[in-house]
Amino acid sequence: MNSKYTDIKVWIAGAATNLFAVILPIQKFLMIVVVMVVIDFITGIWAAIRRKDKIRSRTMQRTTLKITVYMVALLTGHYIDVVFESIIQIVYVLAGVIVLTEFKSVLENLSDIIGYDLVEKFSSKLPPPFNSLFK
């Protein structure tokens, strides 16, 4: 005799198992994106303090939104890769674009903190056409 609670527990366990099955293959991408967003958040606050800008909660809310949007993008890309057996791994491309975007933002924040243009210095060391990614 099954109770409603047993049925709910089984459903939740099945849903959690399926979620882990989707997330585990791309966990390294999810983690690096979260780490990069958190580093950007911390250096952004630090740069704002150096510039004597007001730190607003609306600006801080963007971090949560960015993480959510990035996670949805990576999960969607992974799902497309799995369903269509993509030759080009979309999740790799998405993660690369996201990490490069966050890396540039961190360099901009650090440039504000130290007063030296790290973005220009870094991009000048890259060969064309990669140096244009940081312009």
PDB file of C-alpha atoms in Angstrom:
ATOM      1  CA  MET A   1       0.000   0.000   0.000  1.00  0.00           C
ATOM      2  CA  ASN A   2       1.660   3.212  -1.212  1.00  0.00           C
ATOM      3  CA  SER A   3       0.866   6.508   0.371  1.00  0.00           C
ATOM      4  CA  LYS A   4       0.854   9.839  -1.432  1.00  0.00           C
ATOM      5  CA  TYR A   5       4.060  10.764   0.369  1.00  0.00           C
ATOM      6  CA  THR A   6       5.869   7.687  -0.973  1.00  0.00           C
ATOM      7  CA  ASP A   7       4.769   8.554  -4.509  1.00  0.00           C
ATOM      8  CA  ILE A   8       6.004  12.131  -4.070  1.00  0.00           C
ATOM      9  CA  LYS A   9       9.341  10.906  -2.693  1.00  0.00           C
ATOM     10  CA  VAL A  10       9.771   8.584  -5.680  1.00  0.00           C
ATOM     11  CA  TRP A  11       8.907  11.399  -8.097  1.00  0.00           C
ATOM     12  CA  ILE A  12      11.355  13.813  -6.418  1.00  0.00           C
ATOM     13  CA  ALA A  13      14.106  11.175  -6.394  1.00  0.00           C
ATOM     14  CA  GLY A  14      13.527  10.498 -10.100  1.00  0.00           C
ATOM     15  CA  ALA A  15      13.538  14.206 -10.943  1.00  0.00           C
ATOM     16  CA  ALA A  16      16.751  14.748  -8.948  1.00  0.00           C
ATOM     17  CA  THR A  17      18.413  11.773 -10.653  1.00  0.00           C
ATOM     18  CA  ASN A  18      17.483  13.114 -14.091  1.00  0.00           C
ATOM     19  CA  LEU A  19      18.722  16.582 -13.172  1.00  0.00           C
ATOM     20  CA  PHE A  20      22.068  15.180 -12.008  1.00  0.00           C
ATOM     21  CA  ALA A  21      22.315  13.118 -15.193  1.00  0.00           C
ATOM     22  CA  VAL A  22      21.996  16.323 -17.218  1.00  0.00           C
ATOM     23  CA  ILE A  23      24.288  18.439 -15.040  1.00  0.00           C
ATOM     24  CA  LEU A  24      27.159  16.020 -14.321  1.00  0.00           C
ATOM     25  CA  PRO A  25      28.600  15.922 -17.860  1.00  0.00           C
ATOM     26  CA  ILE A  26      28.895  19.724 -17.923  1.00  0.00           C
ATOM     27  CA  GLN A  27      29.621  20.428 -14.263  1.00  0.00           C
ATOM     28  CA  LYS A  28      33.108  21.754 -15.050  1.00  0.00           C
ATOM     29  CA  PHE A  29      31.600  24.352 -17.401  1.00  0.00           C
ATOM     30  CA  LEU A  30      28.969  25.352 -14.863  1.00  0.00           C
ATOM     31  CA  MET A  31      31.584  25.702 -12.124  1.00  0.00           C
ATOM     32  CA  ILE A  32      34.066  27.797 -14.126  1.00  0.00           C
ATOM     33  CA  VAL A  33      31.271  30.128 -15.221  1.00  0.00           C
ATOM     34  CA  VAL A  34      30.075  30.590 -11.625  1.00  0.00           C
ATOM     35  CA  VAL A  35      33.662  31.155 -10.441  1.00  0.00           C
ATOM     36  CA  MET A  36      34.278  33.749 -13.180  1.00  0.00           C
ATOM     37  CA  VAL A  37      31.031  35.599 -12.390  1.00  0.00           C
ATOM     38  CA  VAL A  38      31.877  35.653  -8.674  1.00  0.00           C
ATOM     39  CA  ILE A  39      35.398  36.966  -9.413  1.00  0.00           C
ATOM     40  CA  ASP A  40      33.862  39.619 -11.678  1.00  0.00           C
ATOM     41  CA  PHE A  41      31.409  40.527  -8.906  1.00  0.00           C
ATOM     42  CA  ILE A  42      34.154  40.882  -6.295  1.00  0.00           C
ATOM     43  CA  THR A  43      36.491  42.866  -8.530  1.00  0.00           C
ATOM     44  CA  GLY A  44      33.538  44.990  -9.675  1.00  0.00           C
ATOM     45  CA  ILE A  45      32.733  45.986  -6.098  1.00  0.00           C
ATOM     46  CA  TRP A  46      36.410  46.642  -5.424  1.00  0.00           C
ATOM     47  CA  ALA A  47      36.678  48.833  -8.556  1.00  0.00           C
ATOM     48  CA  ALA A  48      33.500  50.723  -7.616  1.00  0.00           C
ATOM     49  CA  ILE A  49      34.942  51.445  -4.184  1.00  0.00           C
ATOM     50  CA  ARG A  50      38.183  52.710  -5.796  1.00  0.00           C
ATOM     51  CA  ARG A  51      36.153  54.947  -8.157  1.00  0.00           C
ATOM     52  CA  LYS A  52      34.044  56.061  -5.179  1.00  0.00           C
ATOM     53  CA  ASP A  53      30.863  54.942  -6.951  1.00  0.00           C
ATOM     54  CA  LYS A  54      27.762  54.055  -5.015  1.00  0.00           C
ATOM     55  CA  ILE A  55      27.189  50.340  -4.756  1.00  0.00           C
ATOM     56  CA  ARG A  56      23.556  49.675  -5.558  1.00  0.00           C
ATOM     57  CA  SER A  57      21.531  46.555  -4.991  1.00  0.00           C
ATOM     58  CA  ARG A  58      20.208  46.703  -8.584  1.00  0.00           C
ATOM     59  CA  THR A  59      23.752  46.379  -9.872  1.00  0.00           C
ATOM     60  CA  MET A  60      24.355  43.492  -7.503  1.00  0.00           C
ATOM     61  CA  GLN A  61      21.174  41.744  -8.707  1.00  0.00           C
ATOM     62  CA  ARG A  62      22.725  41.505 -12.167  1.00  0.00           C
ATOM     63  CA  THR A  63      25.117  38.878 -10.824  1.00  0.00           C
ATOM     64  CA  THR A  64      22.256  36.540  -9.952  1.00  0.00           C
ATOM     65  CA  LEU A  65      20.636  37.178 -13.320  1.00  0.00           C
ATOM     66  CA  LYS A  66      23.921  36.566 -15.160  1.00  0.00           C
ATOM     67  CA  ILE A  67      24.500  33.263 -13.383  1.00  0.00           C
ATOM     68  CA  THR A  68      20.931  32.150 -14.118  1.00  0.00           C
ATOM     69  CA  VAL A  69      21.080  33.119 -17.792  1.00  0.00           C
ATOM     70  CA  TYR A  70      24.502  31.540 -18.235  1.00  0.00           C
ATOM     71  CA  MET A  71      23.365  28.293 -16.590  1.00  0.00           C
ATOM     72  CA  VAL A  72      20.258  28.122 -18.773  1.00  0.00           C
ATOM     73  CA  ALA A  73      22.381  28.794 -21.877  1.00  0.00           C
ATOM     74  CA  LEU A  74      24.867  26.049 -20.978  1.00  0.00           C
ATOM     75  CA  LEU A  75      22.151  23.533 -20.126  1.00  0.00           C
ATOM     76  CA  THR A  76      20.314  24.341 -23.361  1.00  0.00           C
ATOM     77  CA  GLY A  77      23.525  24.031 -25.358  1.00  0.00           C
ATOM     78  CA  HIS A  78      24.280  20.690 -23.734  1.00  0.00           C
ATOM     79  CA  TYR A  79      20.750  19.468 -24.445  1.00  0.00           C
ATOM     80  CA  ILE A  80      21.104  20.453 -28.116  1.00  0.00           C
ATOM     81  CA  ASP A  81      24.480  18.668 -28.255  1.00  0.00           C
ATOM     82  CA  VAL A  82      22.963  15.494 -26.830  1.00  0.00           C
ATOM     83  CA  VAL A  83      19.775  15.479 -28.892  1.00  0.00           C
ATOM     84  CA  PHE A  84      21.378  16.357 -32.217  1.00  0.00           C
ATOM     85  CA  GLU A  85      24.743  14.685 -31.558  1.00  0.00           C
ATOM     86  CA  SER A  86      26.457  17.915 -32.586  1.00  0.00           C
ATOM     87  CA  ILE A  87      29.764  17.822 -34.392  1.00  0.00           C
ATOM     88  CA  ILE A  88      30.571  21.219 -32.909  1.00  0.00           C
ATOM     89  CA  GLN A  89      30.051  20.993 -29.179  1.00  0.00           C
ATOM     90  CA  ILE A  90      27.825  24.000 -28.544  1.00  0.00           C
ATOM     91  CA  VAL A  91      28.405  23.856 -24.793  1.00  0.00           C
ATOM     92  CA  TYR A  92      32.164  24.325 -25.349  1.00  0.00           C
ATOM     93  CA  VAL A  93      31.565  27.368 -27.564  1.00  0.00           C
ATOM     94  CA  LEU A  94      29.074  28.902 -25.125  1.00  0.00           C
ATOM     95  CA  ALA A  95      31.343  28.323 -22.131  1.00  0.00           C
ATOM     96  CA  GLY A  96      34.275  29.829 -24.011  1.00  0.00           C
ATOM     97  CA  VAL A  97      32.352  32.960 -24.952  1.00  0.00           C
ATOM     98  CA  ILE A  98      30.996  33.385 -21.417  1.00  0.00           C
ATOM     99  CA  VAL A  99      34.393  32.869 -19.760  1.00  0.00           C
ATOM    100  CA  LEU A 100      36.110  35.278 -22.177  1.00  0.00           C
ATOM    101  CA  THR A 101      33.423  37.896 -21.533  1.00  0.00           C
ATOM    102  CA  GLU A 102      33.813  37.569 -17.777  1.00  0.00           C
ATOM    103  CA  PHE A 103      37.612  37.535 -18.071  1.00  0.00           C
ATOM    104  CA  LYS A 104      37.544  40.808 -20.015  1.00  0.00           C
ATOM    105  CA  SER A 105      35.260  42.307 -17.379  1.00  0.00           C
ATOM    106  CA  VAL A 106      37.642  41.199 -14.610  1.00  0.00           C
ATOM    107  CA  LEU A 107      40.555  42.785 -16.488  1.00  0.00           C
ATOM    108  CA  GLU A 108      38.563  46.023 -16.826  1.00  0.00           C
ATOM    109  CA  ASN A 109      37.798  45.995 -13.100  1.00  0.00           C
ATOM    110  CA  LEU A 110      41.429  45.324 -12.228  1.00  0.00           C
ATOM    111  CA  SER A 111      42.451  48.145 -14.578  1.00  0.00           C
ATOM    112  CA  ASP A 112      40.233  50.517 -12.588  1.00  0.00           C
ATOM    113  CA  ILE A 113      41.697  49.242  -9.334  1.00  0.00           C
ATOM    114  CA  ILE A 114      45.364  49.593 -10.251  1.00  0.00           C
ATOM    115  CA  GLY A 115      45.060  52.478 -12.726  1.00  0.00           C
ATOM    116  CA  TYR A 116      46.759  50.616 -15.564  1.00  0.00           C
ATOM    117  CA  ASP A 117      44.984  49.367 -18.727  1.00  0.00           C
ATOM    118  CA  LEU A 118      45.330  45.600 -18.418  1.00  0.00           C
ATOM    119  CA  VAL A 119      42.881  44.950 -21.268  1.00  0.00           C
ATOM    120  CA  GLU A 120      45.087  46.821 -23.747  1.00  0.00           C
ATOM    121  CA  LYS A 121      48.253  45.220 -22.348  1.00  0.00           C
ATOM    122  CA  PHE A 122      46.740  41.729 -22.575  1.00  0.00           C
ATOM    123  CA  SER A 123      45.223  42.202 -26.038  1.00  0.00           C
ATOM    124  CA  SER A 124      48.509  43.577 -27.410  1.00  0.00           C
ATOM    125  CA  LYS A 125      50.155  40.239 -26.530  1.00  0.00           C
ATOM    126  CA  LEU A 126      47.620  38.232 -28.556  1.00  0.00           C
ATOM    127  CA  PRO A 127      48.082  37.571 -32.263  1.00  0.00           C
ATOM    128  CA  PRO A 128      45.493  38.811 -34.753  1.00  0.00           C
ATOM    129  CA  PRO A 129      42.535  38.136 -34.959  1.00  0.00           C
ATOM    130  CA  PHE A 130      42.370  37.184 -31.272  1.00  0.00           C
ATOM    131  CA  ASN A 131      43.517  40.581 -30.074  1.00  0.00           C
ATOM    132  CA  SER A 132      40.340  42.105 -31.527  1.00  0.00           C
ATOM    133  CA  LEU A 133      38.286  40.051 -29.056  1.00  0.00           C
ATOM    134  CA  PHE A 134      39.397  42.399 -26.287  1.00  0.00           C
ATOM    135  CA  LYS A 135      38.778  45.703 -28.054  1.00  0.00           C
TER     136      LYS A 135
END
